[in-house]
Amino acid sequence: MADLPRVFTIRESSHRIHNPFTPEKISTLGQALHLSPGTRILDLASGTGEMLCTWARDHRVTGIGVDISTVFTARARTRAAELGVADLVEFVHGDARGHVSDEPVDLAACIGATWIGDGVAGSVDLLRRSLRPGGMMLIGEPYWRRPPQDQAVIEACHAEGESFHPLPDLLELFHGLGCDVVEMVLADQDSWDRYVAAQWLNIRRWLDQNPDDELADTLRAELATAPVAYARYEREYLGWGVFALMDRP
Ligand code: SAH
């Protein structure tokens, strides 16, 4: 079974949330969805499991998270125990590509990993296959706050080969896939900082402790340029949000 390359777990070693959301925004989303106790959730690419674990604590939902990272999956299980919800949520190490749950769920999510369905449309199709009739899907996805005017922006925003859209176009895309968009919670520049700027200190601390590691040169070079590039490009150009979708009858 494949595993997530180590560079990601180094960069995001202190992160509980591996996307531009804060704990408050996860909580806002949980409240906005009026989650009722016993809601069954499938979370594809669940990372360290913060969304499932805190929603289980706050709303008594149940769920399964699937993630390809052994490190993140182990951390998710630890977090579940820490929050006293290990009986409500389960974390499975596995490839989420093509993953369909055995029992239909009420809510199926793919937050910040739509490559598992080769894009937004494929991910909606994949989530649908696990959903009970009338269930809800959550997609976490970037969008352009401003149109990228050149290749430098696209590269700095890791948008090469991606088809990010401006927000209205992304919502139109969901509509075109047969979905009603029924809620959304968006990141903002401060919450992006919590995701990206937090990586710099993780990298620096790791470099101090692992100066001779084979990844040290790459990460030293990254730390030298990442803050300026982030401020110039990603922070200005890229938005991110979680969108709640329900199939139109
Ligand atoms: N949804 C989580 C994690 C987002 S980061 C959160 O919002 O915090 C992207 C995640 O996708 C990482 O945890 C990574 O390990 C996972 N991932 C990448 N490719 C995957 C695949 N093919 N199957 C399952 N998980 C995958």
Coordinates of C-alpha atoms and ligand atoms in Angstrom, one line a residue:
M1 CA 0.0 0.0 0.0
A2 CA 1.3 3.4 -0.9
D3 CA 2.0 6.0 1.7
L4 CA 2.1 9.8 1.7
P5 CA 5.6 11.1 1.0
R6 CA 7.5 12.1 4.2
V7 CA 7.9 15.8 3.1
F8 CA 4.1 16.4 3.7
T9 CA 4.2 14.9 7.2
I10 CA 7.2 17.1 8.0
R11 CA 5.7 20.3 6.7
E12 CA 2.4 19.6 8.5
S13 CA 3.7 17.9 11.6
S14 CA 2.0 20.4 14.0
H15 CA -1.2 20.6 11.9
R16 CA -4.5 19.1 13.0
I17 CA -6.2 20.5 10.0
H18 CA -4.5 20.0 6.6
N19 CA -6.3 22.7 4.7
P20 CA -6.9 26.5 5.1
F21 CA -9.6 26.0 7.8
T22 CA -9.3 26.9 11.5
P23 CA -10.9 24.9 14.3
E24 CA -13.6 27.6 14.4
K25 CA -14.4 27.2 10.7
I26 CA -14.8 23.4 11.1
S27 CA -17.1 24.1 14.0
T28 CA -19.1 26.7 12.1
L29 CA -19.5 24.2 9.3
G30 CA -20.7 21.5 11.7
Q31 CA -23.3 23.9 13.1
A32 CA -24.4 25.2 9.7
L33 CA -25.2 21.6 8.6
H34 CA -27.4 21.0 11.7
L35 CA -25.7 17.6 12.2
S36 CA -27.9 15.3 14.3
P37 CA -26.6 12.6 16.6
G38 CA -26.0 9.3 14.8
T39 CA -25.4 11.0 11.4
R40 CA -23.1 8.5 9.5
I41 CA -20.2 10.1 7.8
L42 CA -17.6 8.9 5.3
D43 CA -14.5 11.1 5.0
L44 CA -12.2 10.4 2.1
A45 CA -8.7 11.6 2.6
S46 CA -9.4 12.3 6.3
G47 CA -5.9 13.4 7.2
T48 CA -5.4 13.5 11.0
G49 CA -9.2 13.3 11.5
E50 CA -9.9 16.6 13.2
M51 CA -13.3 17.1 11.4
L52 CA -14.7 13.7 12.2
C53 CA -13.3 13.7 15.8
T54 CA -14.6 17.2 16.8
W55 CA -18.0 16.6 15.1
A56 CA -18.2 13.3 17.0
R57 CA -17.5 15.1 20.2
D58 CA -19.8 18.1 19.5
H59 CA -22.7 16.4 17.6
R60 CA -22.3 12.7 18.4
V61 CA -22.0 11.8 14.7
T62 CA -20.3 8.5 13.7
G63 CA -17.9 8.0 10.9
I64 CA -15.1 6.4 9.0
G65 CA -12.1 8.2 7.6
V66 CA -9.9 6.8 4.9
D67 CA -6.4 8.2 4.3
I68 CA -3.3 7.0 2.5
S69 CA -0.9 8.4 5.1
T70 CA 0.0 5.9 7.9
V71 CA 1.4 8.8 10.0
F72 CA -1.8 10.8 9.7
T73 CA -4.1 7.8 10.2
A74 CA -2.2 6.9 13.4
R75 CA -2.5 10.5 14.6
A76 CA -6.2 10.5 13.8
R77 CA -6.7 7.4 16.1
T78 CA -4.8 9.1 18.9
R79 CA -6.9 12.2 18.5
A80 CA -10.1 10.2 18.6
A81 CA -9.0 8.6 21.9
E82 CA -7.9 12.0 23.3
L83 CA -11.4 13.4 22.6
G84 CA -13.2 10.3 23.9
V85 CA -14.8 9.5 20.6
A86 CA -12.9 6.3 19.7
D87 CA -16.2 4.4 19.9
L88 CA -17.8 6.7 17.3
V89 CA -15.2 7.2 14.6
E90 CA -12.8 4.8 12.9
F91 CA -9.7 5.6 10.8
V92 CA -8.6 3.3 8.0
H93 CA -5.3 3.4 6.2
G94 CA -6.1 3.0 2.5
D95 CA -6.3 4.5 -1.0
A96 CA -9.6 6.5 -1.2
R97 CA -9.6 6.4 -5.0
G98 CA -12.6 4.4 -5.9
H99 CA -13.5 3.9 -2.2
V100 CA -17.2 3.2 -1.7
S101 CA -18.6 2.5 1.8
D102 CA -20.2 -0.9 2.5
E103 CA -23.3 0.7 4.1
P104 CA -24.8 3.9 2.6
V105 CA -23.9 7.1 4.7
D106 CA -25.8 10.3 5.4
L107 CA -22.8 12.5 4.6
A108 CA -19.8 11.8 2.4
A109 CA -16.9 14.2 2.3
C110 CA -13.7 14.9 0.4
I111 CA -12.0 17.9 1.9
G112 CA -9.0 19.1 0.0
A113 CA -8.2 16.0 -2.0
T114 CA -10.4 16.0 -5.1
W115 CA -7.5 14.4 -7.1
I116 CA -8.8 11.1 -5.6
G117 CA -11.7 11.5 -8.1
D118 CA -9.5 13.1 -10.8
G119 CA -11.2 16.5 -10.1
V120 CA -14.4 17.9 -8.7
A121 CA -16.8 16.1 -11.1
G122 CA -15.2 12.7 -10.5
S123 CA -15.1 13.3 -6.7
V124 CA -18.8 14.1 -6.7
D125 CA -19.5 10.9 -8.6
L126 CA -17.4 8.9 -6.2
L127 CA -19.0 10.4 -3.0
R128 CA -22.5 9.8 -4.5
R129 CA -21.8 6.1 -4.7
S130 CA -21.6 5.9 -0.9
L131 CA -24.6 8.1 -0.2
R132 CA -28.1 7.2 0.9
P133 CA -30.9 8.8 -1.2
G134 CA -31.2 12.4 0.0
G135 CA -27.8 12.4 1.6
M136 CA -25.3 15.3 1.6
M137 CA -21.8 15.6 0.1
L138 CA -19.0 17.9 1.2
I139 CA -16.3 19.0 -1.2
G140 CA -13.3 21.1 0.0
E141 CA -11.7 22.8 -3.0
P142 CA -9.6 25.9 -4.0
Y143 CA -11.0 28.6 -6.2
W144 CA -9.4 31.7 -7.8
R145 CA -10.0 34.9 -5.8
R146 CA -8.5 36.7 -8.7
P147 CA -7.8 35.4 -12.2
P148 CA -4.2 34.3 -12.5
Q149 CA -2.6 36.6 -15.0
D150 CA 0.5 34.5 -15.8
Q151 CA 2.4 31.3 -15.4
A152 CA 4.2 32.4 -12.2
V153 CA 0.9 32.7 -10.4
I154 CA -0.3 29.3 -11.5
E155 CA 3.0 27.6 -10.4
A156 CA 3.1 29.4 -7.1
C157 CA -0.5 28.4 -6.4
H158 CA 0.2 24.7 -7.3
A159 CA -2.5 25.1 -10.0
E160 CA -0.5 23.5 -12.8
G161 CA -2.7 20.9 -14.4
E162 CA -5.6 21.8 -12.1
S163 CA -8.8 23.4 -13.3
F164 CA -9.5 25.9 -10.5
H165 CA -12.4 28.3 -11.2
P166 CA -13.5 31.6 -9.8
L167 CA -16.1 31.1 -7.0
P168 CA -19.2 31.7 -9.1
D169 CA -18.0 29.3 -11.8
L170 CA -17.2 26.6 -9.2
L171 CA -20.8 26.9 -7.9
E172 CA -22.1 26.8 -11.4
L173 CA -20.0 23.6 -12.0
F174 CA -21.7 22.0 -8.9
H175 CA -25.1 23.0 -10.3
G176 CA -24.2 21.5 -13.7
L177 CA -23.4 18.2 -12.0
G178 CA -27.0 17.9 -10.8
C179 CA -26.4 19.3 -7.3
D180 CA -28.1 22.0 -5.2
V181 CA -25.4 23.9 -3.3
V182 CA -27.0 24.0 0.1
E183 CA -24.3 25.5 2.3
M184 CA -20.7 26.8 2.1
V185 CA -18.0 28.0 4.5
L186 CA -15.1 29.8 3.1
A187 CA -11.5 30.2 4.2
D188 CA -10.1 33.7 4.5
Q189 CA -6.5 35.0 4.4
D190 CA -6.1 34.6 8.2
S191 CA -7.2 31.0 8.1
W192 CA -4.9 30.4 5.1
D193 CA -2.0 31.7 7.2
R194 CA -2.8 29.1 9.9
Y195 CA -2.4 26.4 7.2
V196 CA 0.6 27.8 5.3
A197 CA 2.6 30.0 7.7
A198 CA 2.4 27.2 10.3
Q199 CA 4.4 25.0 7.9
W200 CA 7.4 27.4 8.0
L201 CA 8.0 26.9 11.7
N202 CA 7.5 23.1 11.3
I203 CA 10.1 23.1 8.6
R204 CA 12.6 25.2 10.5
R205 CA 12.3 23.1 13.7
W206 CA 12.7 19.9 11.7
L207 CA 15.8 21.3 9.9
D208 CA 17.4 22.2 13.2
Q209 CA 17.0 18.6 14.3
N210 CA 17.7 16.9 11.0
P211 CA 20.4 19.0 9.3
D212 CA 21.9 16.0 7.4
D213 CA 18.6 14.3 6.3
E214 CA 18.3 13.7 2.6
L215 CA 15.3 16.1 2.5
A216 CA 17.2 18.9 4.3
D217 CA 18.5 20.8 1.2
T218 CA 15.1 20.8 -0.5
L219 CA 13.3 22.0 2.6
R220 CA 16.0 24.6 3.4
A221 CA 15.5 26.0 -0.2
E222 CA 11.8 25.9 0.3
L223 CA 11.9 27.8 3.6
A224 CA 14.1 30.4 1.9
T225 CA 11.5 31.3 -0.7
A226 CA 8.1 30.1 0.6
P227 CA 7.0 33.1 2.8
V228 CA 7.5 35.7 0.0
A229 CA 6.0 33.5 -2.6
Y230 CA 3.0 32.8 -0.4
A231 CA 2.4 36.5 0.4
R232 CA 2.8 37.5 -3.3
Y233 CA 0.7 34.7 -4.8
E234 CA -1.2 32.1 -2.9
R235 CA -2.5 34.4 -0.2
E236 CA -3.8 36.9 -2.8
Y237 CA -5.0 34.7 -5.5
L238 CA -6.3 31.5 -4.1
G239 CA -9.5 31.1 -2.1
W240 CA -10.7 27.8 -0.6
G241 CA -14.0 26.6 0.7
V242 CA -16.1 23.6 1.8
F243 CA -19.3 23.3 -0.2
A244 CA -22.3 21.2 0.8
L245 CA -24.2 19.6 -2.0
M246 CA -27.4 17.6 -2.4
D247 CA -28.5 15.9 -5.6
R248 CA -31.5 17.5 -7.1
P249 CA -34.4 15.1 -7.1
Ligands
SAH1 N1 -9.2 16.2 4.7 C1 -8.1 16.4 5.6 C2 -6.7 16.2 4.9 C3 -6.5 17.1 3.7 S1 -4.8 17.0 3.1 C4 -8.1 17.8 6.2 O1 -8.9 18.6 5.7 O2 -7.4 18.0 7.2 C5 -4.9 15.8 1.8 C6 -4.9 14.4 2.4 O3 -5.1 13.5 1.3 C7 -3.7 13.9 3.1 O4 -4.1 13.5 4.4 C8 -3.2 12.7 2.3 O5 -2.6 11.7 3.1 C9 -4.5 12.3 1.7 N2 -4.4 11.5 0.4 C10 -3.7 11.8 -0.7 N3 -3.9 10.9 -1.7 C11 -4.8 10.0 -1.2 C12 -5.4 8.8 -1.7 N4 -5.2 8.4 -2.9 N5 -6.2 8.2 -0.9 C13 -6.5 8.6 0.4 N6 -5.9 9.7 0.9 C14 -5.1 10.4 0.2

